[in-house]
mmCIF file of C-alpha atoms in Angstrom:
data_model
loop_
_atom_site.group_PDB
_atom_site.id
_atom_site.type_symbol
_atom_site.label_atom_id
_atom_site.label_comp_id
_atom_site.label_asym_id
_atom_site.label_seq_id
_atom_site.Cartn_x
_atom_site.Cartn_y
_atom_site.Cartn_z
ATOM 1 C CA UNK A 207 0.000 0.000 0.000
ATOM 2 C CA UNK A 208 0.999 3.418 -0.200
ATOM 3 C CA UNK A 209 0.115 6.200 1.699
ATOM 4 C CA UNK A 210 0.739 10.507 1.284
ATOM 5 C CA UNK A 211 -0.351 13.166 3.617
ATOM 6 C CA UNK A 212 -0.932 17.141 2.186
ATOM 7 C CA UNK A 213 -1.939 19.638 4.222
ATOM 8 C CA UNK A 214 -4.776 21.750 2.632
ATOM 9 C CA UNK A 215 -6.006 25.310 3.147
ATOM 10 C CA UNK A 216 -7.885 25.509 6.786
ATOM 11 C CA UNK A 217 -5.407 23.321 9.027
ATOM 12 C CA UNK A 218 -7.172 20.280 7.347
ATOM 13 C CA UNK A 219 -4.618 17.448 6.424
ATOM 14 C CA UNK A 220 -5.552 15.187 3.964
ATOM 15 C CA UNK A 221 -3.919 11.611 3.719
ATOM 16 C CA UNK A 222 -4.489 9.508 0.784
ATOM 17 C CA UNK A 223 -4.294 5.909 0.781
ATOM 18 C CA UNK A 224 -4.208 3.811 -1.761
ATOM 19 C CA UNK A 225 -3.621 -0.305 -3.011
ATOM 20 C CA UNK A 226 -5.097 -3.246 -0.782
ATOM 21 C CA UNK A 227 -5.789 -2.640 2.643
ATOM 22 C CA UNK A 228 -5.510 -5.971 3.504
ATOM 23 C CA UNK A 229 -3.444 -7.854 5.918
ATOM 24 C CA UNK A 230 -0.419 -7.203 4.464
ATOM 25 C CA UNK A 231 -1.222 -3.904 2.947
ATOM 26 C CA UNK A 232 -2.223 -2.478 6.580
ATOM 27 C CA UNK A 233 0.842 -3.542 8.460
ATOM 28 C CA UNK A 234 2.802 -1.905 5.427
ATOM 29 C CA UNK A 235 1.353 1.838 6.299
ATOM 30 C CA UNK A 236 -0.065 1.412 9.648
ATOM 31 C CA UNK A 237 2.631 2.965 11.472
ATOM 32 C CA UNK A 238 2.973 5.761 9.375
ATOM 33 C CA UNK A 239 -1.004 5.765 9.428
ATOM 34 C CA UNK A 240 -1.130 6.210 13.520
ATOM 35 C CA UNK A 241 2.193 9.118 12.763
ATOM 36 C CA UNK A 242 0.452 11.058 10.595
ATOM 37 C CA UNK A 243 -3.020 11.012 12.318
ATOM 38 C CA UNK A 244 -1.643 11.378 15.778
ATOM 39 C CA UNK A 245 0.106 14.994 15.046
ATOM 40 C CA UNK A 246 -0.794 18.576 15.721
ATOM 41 C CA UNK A 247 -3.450 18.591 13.137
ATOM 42 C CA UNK A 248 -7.451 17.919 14.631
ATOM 43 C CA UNK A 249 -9.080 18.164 10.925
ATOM 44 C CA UNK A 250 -7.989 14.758 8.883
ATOM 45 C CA UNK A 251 -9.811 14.129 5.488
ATOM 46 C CA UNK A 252 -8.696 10.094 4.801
ATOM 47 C CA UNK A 253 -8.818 9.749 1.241
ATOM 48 C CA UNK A 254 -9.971 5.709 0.386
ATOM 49 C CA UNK A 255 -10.109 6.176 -3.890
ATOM 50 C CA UNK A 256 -7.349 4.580 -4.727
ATOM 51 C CA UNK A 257 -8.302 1.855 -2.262
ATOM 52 C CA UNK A 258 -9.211 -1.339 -4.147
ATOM 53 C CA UNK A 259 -9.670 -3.613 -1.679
ATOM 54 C CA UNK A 260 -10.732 -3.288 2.536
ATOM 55 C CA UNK A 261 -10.268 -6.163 4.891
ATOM 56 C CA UNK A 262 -11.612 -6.242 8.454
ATOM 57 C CA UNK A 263 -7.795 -5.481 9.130
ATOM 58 C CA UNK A 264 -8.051 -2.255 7.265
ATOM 59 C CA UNK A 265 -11.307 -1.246 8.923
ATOM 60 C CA UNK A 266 -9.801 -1.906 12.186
ATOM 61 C CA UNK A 267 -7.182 0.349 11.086
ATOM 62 C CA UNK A 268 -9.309 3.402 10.160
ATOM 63 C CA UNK A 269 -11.688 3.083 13.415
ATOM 64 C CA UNK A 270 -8.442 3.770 15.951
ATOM 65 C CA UNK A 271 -7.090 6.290 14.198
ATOM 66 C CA UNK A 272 -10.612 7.731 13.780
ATOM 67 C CA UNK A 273 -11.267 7.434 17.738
ATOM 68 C CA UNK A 274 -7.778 8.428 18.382
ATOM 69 C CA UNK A 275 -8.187 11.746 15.987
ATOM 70 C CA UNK A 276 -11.727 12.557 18.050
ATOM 71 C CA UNK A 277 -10.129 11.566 21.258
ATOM 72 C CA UNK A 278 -8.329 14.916 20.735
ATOM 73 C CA UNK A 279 -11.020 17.071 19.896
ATOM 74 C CA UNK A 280 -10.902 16.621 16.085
ATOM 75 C CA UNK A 281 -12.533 14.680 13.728
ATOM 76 C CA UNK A 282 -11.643 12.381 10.823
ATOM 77 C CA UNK A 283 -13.994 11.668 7.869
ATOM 78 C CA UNK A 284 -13.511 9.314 4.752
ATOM 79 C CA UNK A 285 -13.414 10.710 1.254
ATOM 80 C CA UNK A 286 -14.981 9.124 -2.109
ATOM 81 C CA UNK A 287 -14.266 5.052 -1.472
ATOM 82 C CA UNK A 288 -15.193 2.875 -4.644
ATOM 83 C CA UNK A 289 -18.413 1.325 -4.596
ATOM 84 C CA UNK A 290 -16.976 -2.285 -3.003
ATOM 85 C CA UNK A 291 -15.321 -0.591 0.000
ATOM 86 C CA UNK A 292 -18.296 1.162 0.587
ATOM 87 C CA UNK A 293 -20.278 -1.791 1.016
ATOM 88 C CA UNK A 294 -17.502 -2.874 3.022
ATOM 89 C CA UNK A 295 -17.473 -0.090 5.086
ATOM 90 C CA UNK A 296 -21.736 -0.223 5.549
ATOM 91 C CA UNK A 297 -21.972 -3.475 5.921
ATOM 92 C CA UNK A 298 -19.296 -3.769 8.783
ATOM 93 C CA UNK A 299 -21.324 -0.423 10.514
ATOM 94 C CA UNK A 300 -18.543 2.005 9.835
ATOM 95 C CA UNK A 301 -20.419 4.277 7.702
ATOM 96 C CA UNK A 302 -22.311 5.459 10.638
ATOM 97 C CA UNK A 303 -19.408 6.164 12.903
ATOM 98 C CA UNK A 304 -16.923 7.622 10.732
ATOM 99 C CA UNK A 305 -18.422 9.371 7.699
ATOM 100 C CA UNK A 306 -18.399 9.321 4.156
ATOM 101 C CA UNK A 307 -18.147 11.997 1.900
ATOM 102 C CA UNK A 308 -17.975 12.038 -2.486
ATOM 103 C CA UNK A 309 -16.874 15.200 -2.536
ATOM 104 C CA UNK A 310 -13.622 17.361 -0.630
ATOM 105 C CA UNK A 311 -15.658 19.999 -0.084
ATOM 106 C CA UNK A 312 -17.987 18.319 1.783
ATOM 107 C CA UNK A 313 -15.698 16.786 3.600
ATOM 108 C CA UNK A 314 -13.972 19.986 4.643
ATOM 109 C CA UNK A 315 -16.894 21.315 5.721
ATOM 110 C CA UNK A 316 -17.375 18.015 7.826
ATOM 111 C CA UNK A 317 -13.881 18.290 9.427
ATOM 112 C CA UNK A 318 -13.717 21.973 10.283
ATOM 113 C CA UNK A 319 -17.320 22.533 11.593
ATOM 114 C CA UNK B 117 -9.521 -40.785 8.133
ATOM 115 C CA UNK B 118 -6.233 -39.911 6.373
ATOM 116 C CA UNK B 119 -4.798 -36.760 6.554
ATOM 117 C CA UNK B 120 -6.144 -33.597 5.355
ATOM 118 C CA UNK B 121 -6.699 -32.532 1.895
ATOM 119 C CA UNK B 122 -5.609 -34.209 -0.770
ATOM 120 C CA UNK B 123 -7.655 -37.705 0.034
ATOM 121 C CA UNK B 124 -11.122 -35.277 -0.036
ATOM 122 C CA UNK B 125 -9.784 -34.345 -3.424
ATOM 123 C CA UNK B 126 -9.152 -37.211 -4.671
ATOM 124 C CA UNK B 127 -12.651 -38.440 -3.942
ATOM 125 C CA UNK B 128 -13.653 -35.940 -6.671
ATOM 126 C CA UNK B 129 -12.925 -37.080 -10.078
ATOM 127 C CA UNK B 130 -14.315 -34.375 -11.278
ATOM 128 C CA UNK B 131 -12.001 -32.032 -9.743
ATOM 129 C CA UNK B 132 -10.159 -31.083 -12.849
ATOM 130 C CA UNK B 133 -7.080 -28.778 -12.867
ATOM 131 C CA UNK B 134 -7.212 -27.206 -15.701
ATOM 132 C CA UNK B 135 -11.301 -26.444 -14.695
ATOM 133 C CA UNK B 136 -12.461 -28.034 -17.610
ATOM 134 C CA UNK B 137 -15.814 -29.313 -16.484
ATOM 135 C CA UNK B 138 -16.489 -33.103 -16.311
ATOM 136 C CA UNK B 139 -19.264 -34.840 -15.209
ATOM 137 C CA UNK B 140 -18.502 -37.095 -12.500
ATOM 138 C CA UNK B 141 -18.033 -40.978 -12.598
ATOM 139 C CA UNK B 142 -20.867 -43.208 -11.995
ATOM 140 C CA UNK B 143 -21.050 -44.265 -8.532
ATOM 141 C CA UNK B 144 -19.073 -41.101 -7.065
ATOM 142 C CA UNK B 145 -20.373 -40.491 -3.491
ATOM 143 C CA UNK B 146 -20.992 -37.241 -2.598
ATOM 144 C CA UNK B 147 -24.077 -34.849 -3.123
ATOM 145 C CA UNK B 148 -22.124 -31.649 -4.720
ATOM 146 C CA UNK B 149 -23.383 -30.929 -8.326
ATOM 147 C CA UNK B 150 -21.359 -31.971 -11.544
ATOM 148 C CA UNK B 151 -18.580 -29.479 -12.356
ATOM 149 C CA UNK B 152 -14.878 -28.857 -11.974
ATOM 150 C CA UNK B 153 -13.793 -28.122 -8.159
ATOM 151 C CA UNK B 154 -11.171 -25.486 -7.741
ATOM 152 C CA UNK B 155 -8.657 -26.579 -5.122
ATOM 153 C CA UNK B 156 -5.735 -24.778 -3.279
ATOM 154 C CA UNK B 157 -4.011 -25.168 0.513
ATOM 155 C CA UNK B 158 -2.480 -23.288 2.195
ATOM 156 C CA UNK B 159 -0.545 -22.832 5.270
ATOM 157 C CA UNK B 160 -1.255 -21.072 8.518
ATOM 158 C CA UNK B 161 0.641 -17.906 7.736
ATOM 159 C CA UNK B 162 -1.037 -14.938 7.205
ATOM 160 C CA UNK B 163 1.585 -14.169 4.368
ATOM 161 C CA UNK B 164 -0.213 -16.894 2.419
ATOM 162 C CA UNK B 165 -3.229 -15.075 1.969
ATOM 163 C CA UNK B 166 -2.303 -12.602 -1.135
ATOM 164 C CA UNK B 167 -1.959 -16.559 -3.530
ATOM 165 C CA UNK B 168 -4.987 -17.287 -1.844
ATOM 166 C CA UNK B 169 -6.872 -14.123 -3.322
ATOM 167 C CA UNK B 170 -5.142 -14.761 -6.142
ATOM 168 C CA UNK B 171 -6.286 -18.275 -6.448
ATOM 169 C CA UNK B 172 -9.953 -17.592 -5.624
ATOM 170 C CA UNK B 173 -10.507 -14.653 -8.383
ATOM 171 C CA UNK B 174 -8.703 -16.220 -10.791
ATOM 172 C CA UNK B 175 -10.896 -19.781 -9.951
ATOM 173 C CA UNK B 176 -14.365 -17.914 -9.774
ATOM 174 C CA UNK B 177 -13.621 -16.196 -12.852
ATOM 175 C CA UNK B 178 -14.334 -19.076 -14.546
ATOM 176 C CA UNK B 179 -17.437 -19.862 -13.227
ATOM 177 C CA UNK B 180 -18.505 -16.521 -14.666
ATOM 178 C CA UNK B 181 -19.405 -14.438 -11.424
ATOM 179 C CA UNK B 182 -20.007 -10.891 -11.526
ATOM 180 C CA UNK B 183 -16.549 -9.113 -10.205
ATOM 181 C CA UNK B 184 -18.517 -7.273 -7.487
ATOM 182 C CA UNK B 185 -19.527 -11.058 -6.387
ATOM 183 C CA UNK B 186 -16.058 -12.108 -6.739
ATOM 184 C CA UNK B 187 -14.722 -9.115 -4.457
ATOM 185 C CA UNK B 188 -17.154 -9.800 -1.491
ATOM 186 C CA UNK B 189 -16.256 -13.563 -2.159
ATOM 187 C CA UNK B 190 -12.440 -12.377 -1.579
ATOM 188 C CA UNK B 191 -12.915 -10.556 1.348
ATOM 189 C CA UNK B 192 -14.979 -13.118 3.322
ATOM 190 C CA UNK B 193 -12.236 -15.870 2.313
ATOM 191 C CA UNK B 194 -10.018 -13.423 3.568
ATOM 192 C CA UNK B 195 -11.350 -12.840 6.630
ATOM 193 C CA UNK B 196 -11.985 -16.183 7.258
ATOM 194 C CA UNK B 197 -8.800 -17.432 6.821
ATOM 195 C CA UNK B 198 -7.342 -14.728 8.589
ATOM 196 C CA UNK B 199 -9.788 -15.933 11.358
ATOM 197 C CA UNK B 200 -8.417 -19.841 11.194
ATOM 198 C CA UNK B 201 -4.639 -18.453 10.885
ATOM 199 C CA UNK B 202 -4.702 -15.854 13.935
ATOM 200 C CA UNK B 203 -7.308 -18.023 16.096
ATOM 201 C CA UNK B 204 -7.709 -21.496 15.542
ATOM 202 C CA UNK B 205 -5.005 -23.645 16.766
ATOM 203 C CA UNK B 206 -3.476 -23.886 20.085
ATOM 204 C CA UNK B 207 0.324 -24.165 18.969
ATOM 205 C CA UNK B 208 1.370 -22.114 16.068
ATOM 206 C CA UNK B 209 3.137 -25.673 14.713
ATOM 207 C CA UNK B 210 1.944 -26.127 11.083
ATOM 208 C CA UNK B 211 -1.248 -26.585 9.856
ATOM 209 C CA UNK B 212 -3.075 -26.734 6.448
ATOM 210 C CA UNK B 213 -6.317 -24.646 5.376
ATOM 211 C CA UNK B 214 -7.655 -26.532 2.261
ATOM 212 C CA UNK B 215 -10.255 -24.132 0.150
ATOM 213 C CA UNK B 216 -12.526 -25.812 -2.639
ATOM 214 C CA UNK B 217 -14.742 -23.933 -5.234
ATOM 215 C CA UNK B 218 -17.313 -25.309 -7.025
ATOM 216 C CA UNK B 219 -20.660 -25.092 -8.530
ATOM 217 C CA UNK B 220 -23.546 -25.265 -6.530
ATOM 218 C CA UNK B 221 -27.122 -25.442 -7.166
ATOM 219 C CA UNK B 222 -28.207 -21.467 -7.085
ATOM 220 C CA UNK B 223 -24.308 -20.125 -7.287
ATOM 221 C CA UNK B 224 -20.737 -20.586 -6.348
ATOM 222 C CA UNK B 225 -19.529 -22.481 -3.031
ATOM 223 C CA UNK B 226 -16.336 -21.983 -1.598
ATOM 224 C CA UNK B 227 -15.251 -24.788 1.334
ATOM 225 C CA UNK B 228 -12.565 -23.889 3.610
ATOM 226 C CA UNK B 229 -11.622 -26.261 5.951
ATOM 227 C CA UNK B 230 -9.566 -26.675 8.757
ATOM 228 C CA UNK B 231 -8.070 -28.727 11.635
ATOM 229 C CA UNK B 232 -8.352 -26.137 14.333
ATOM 230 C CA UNK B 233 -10.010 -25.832 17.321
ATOM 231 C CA UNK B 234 -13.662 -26.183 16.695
ATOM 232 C CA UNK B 235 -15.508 -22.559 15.767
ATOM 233 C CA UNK B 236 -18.524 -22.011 14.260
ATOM 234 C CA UNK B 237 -18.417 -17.970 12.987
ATOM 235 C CA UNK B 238 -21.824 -18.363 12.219
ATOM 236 C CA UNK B 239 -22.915 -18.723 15.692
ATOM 237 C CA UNK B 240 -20.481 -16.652 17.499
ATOM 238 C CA UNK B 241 -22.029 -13.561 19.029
ATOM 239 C CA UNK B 242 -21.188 -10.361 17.757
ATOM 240 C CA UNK B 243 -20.340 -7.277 19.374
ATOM 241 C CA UNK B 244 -23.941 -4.661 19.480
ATOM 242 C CA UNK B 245 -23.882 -2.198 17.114
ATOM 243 C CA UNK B 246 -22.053 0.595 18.715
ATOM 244 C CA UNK B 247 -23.771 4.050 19.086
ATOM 245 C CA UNK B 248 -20.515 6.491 19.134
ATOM 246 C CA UNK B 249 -17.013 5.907 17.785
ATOM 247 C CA UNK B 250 -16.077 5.899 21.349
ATOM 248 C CA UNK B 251 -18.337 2.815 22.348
ATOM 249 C CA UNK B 252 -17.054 1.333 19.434
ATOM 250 C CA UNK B 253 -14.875 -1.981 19.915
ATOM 251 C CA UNK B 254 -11.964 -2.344 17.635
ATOM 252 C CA UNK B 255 -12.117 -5.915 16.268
ATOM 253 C CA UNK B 256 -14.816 -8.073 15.040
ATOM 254 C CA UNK B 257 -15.586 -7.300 11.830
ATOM 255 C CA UNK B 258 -14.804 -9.951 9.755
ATOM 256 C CA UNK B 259 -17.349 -11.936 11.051
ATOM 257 C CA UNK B 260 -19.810 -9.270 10.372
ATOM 258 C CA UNK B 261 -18.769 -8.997 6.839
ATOM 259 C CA UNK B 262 -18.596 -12.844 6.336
ATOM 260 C CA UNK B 263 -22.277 -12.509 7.856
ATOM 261 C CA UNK B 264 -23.452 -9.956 5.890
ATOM 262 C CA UNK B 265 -22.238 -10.359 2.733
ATOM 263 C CA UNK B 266 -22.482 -13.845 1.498
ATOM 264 C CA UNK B 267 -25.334 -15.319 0.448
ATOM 265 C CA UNK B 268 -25.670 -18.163 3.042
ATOM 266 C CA UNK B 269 -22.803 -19.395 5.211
ATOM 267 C CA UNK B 270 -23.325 -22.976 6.618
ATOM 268 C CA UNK B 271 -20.444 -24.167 9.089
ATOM 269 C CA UNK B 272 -20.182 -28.197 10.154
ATOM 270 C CA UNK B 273 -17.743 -29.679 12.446
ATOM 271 C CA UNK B 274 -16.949 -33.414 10.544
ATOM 272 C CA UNK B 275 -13.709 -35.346 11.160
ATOM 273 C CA UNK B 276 -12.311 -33.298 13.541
ATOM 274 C CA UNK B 277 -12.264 -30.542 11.350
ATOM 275 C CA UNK B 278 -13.782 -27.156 10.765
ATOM 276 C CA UNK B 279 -15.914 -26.983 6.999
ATOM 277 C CA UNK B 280 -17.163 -23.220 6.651
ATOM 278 C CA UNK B 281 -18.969 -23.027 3.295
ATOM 279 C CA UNK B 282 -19.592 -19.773 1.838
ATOM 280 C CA UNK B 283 -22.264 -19.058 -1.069
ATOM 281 C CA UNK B 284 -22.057 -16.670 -3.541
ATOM 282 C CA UNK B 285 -25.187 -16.413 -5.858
ATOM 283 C CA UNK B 286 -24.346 -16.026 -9.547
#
């Protein structure tokens, strides 16, 4: 897997991963994952497109660094995942607990309400 | 009963490598449909499961499945394995997961079988939906997606060995 972090206009970081977040994709960024979302910055935008594939692995992945982000006071969203991980992501309950957005905008808005 | 896979396999002379399909020989016990079965092991390291994935798209390709059925079909082998590998046996000595495709009646059935400790995912509870992220447990969502997704999921304990079947419809 690979995974890049940008910081955006309005303190909002935005980290895009991308490849198979399976077993071995997770344990390949989740260090540098929990580093990037455990910094100064409260507004994360996680973006899942170039995500082809999400394993429980990978979910577990996205909830701790979601709780870990709101722990904090911030908030971390998902941005525009591919019709398979979102059915991964509603199926397991995710959606509900860490949203989902199509569109950055939207999602900045989300993160910096 | 001899030892794992390769005697179930061999009870299948239909089970043709090259998944040409073959009707069975007269007289072949067993109740699964006519057609080629799909076969692969592998061992309990978790490393094993990218030629598993491999295997399994490649194998239900062939039996013509939509690639959004194919996917969810990946994952839940995924997670299931994953499940066996990180759970099932008591000493991390080595053990074999055989997986088997084949036609079934109203889709594709994938059997994945192992010699672990006995565990039915089917009937193991799962965590209550959570109402915050901070209620929420980390963990336990492959059973939920292995619940969820498939079609129908039927798990028997025979031989003193673990048979999960999952269905895909077609």
């Amino acid at each position: 897997m690979n995974i890049d972090a940008e910081a955006l206009d309005g303190g909002i970081w935005k980290i895009t991963l991308s490849g198979r977040m399976d077993v071995q994709g997770t344990q390949e960024i989740d260090v540098k994952f929990s580093g990037m979302t455990a910094g100064q910055r409260n507004a994360i935008v996680v973006d899942l497109s170039g995500v082809e594939f999400l394993a429980s692995i990978g979910i577990r992945s996205l909830l701790l660094n979601a709780k870990a982000v709101k722990q904090r006071g911030g908030k971390m969203v998902l941005l525009k995942p591919d019709a398979g991980v979102t059915k991964v992501l509603e199926t397991a309950g995710i959606d509900t607990l860490v949203p989902i957005y199509q569109d950055l905008d939207a999602a900045r808005d989300a993160v910096t309400e | 009963m001899p030892s794992p896979s390769s005697r179930i396999y061999g009870q299948d002379s239909s089970a043709a490598a090259d998944g040409r399909t073959t009707p069975p020989a007269a007289g072949v016990a067993g109740t699964a449909p006519p057609g080629p079965v799909h076969s692969l092991s592998v061992v309990n390291n978790l490393a094993e499961l990218r030629r598993m994935s491999e295997w399994l798209v490649q194998a239900a390709r062939s039996f013509a499945l939509p690639p959004e059925r194919i996917s969810e079909l990946e994952l839940c082998a995924n997670e299931a394995v994953t499940n066996v590998i990180s759970y099932a046996y008591d000493r991390p000595d080595h053990h074999t997961i055989a997986l088997r495709l084949r036609r079934a009646a109203d889709g594709v059935n994938l059997e994945i079988e192992d010699d672990g400790r006995p565990f039915d995912p089917l009937s193991a509870t799962l965590p209550a939906a959570p109402a915050s992220l901070d209620d929420a447990q980390i963990g336990g969502a492959g059973l939920k997606l292995i619940r969820g997704m498939m079609a129908a999921c039927h798990y028997q304990r025979r031989n003193d060995k673990n048979i999960l079947t999952l269905t895909v419809r077609s």
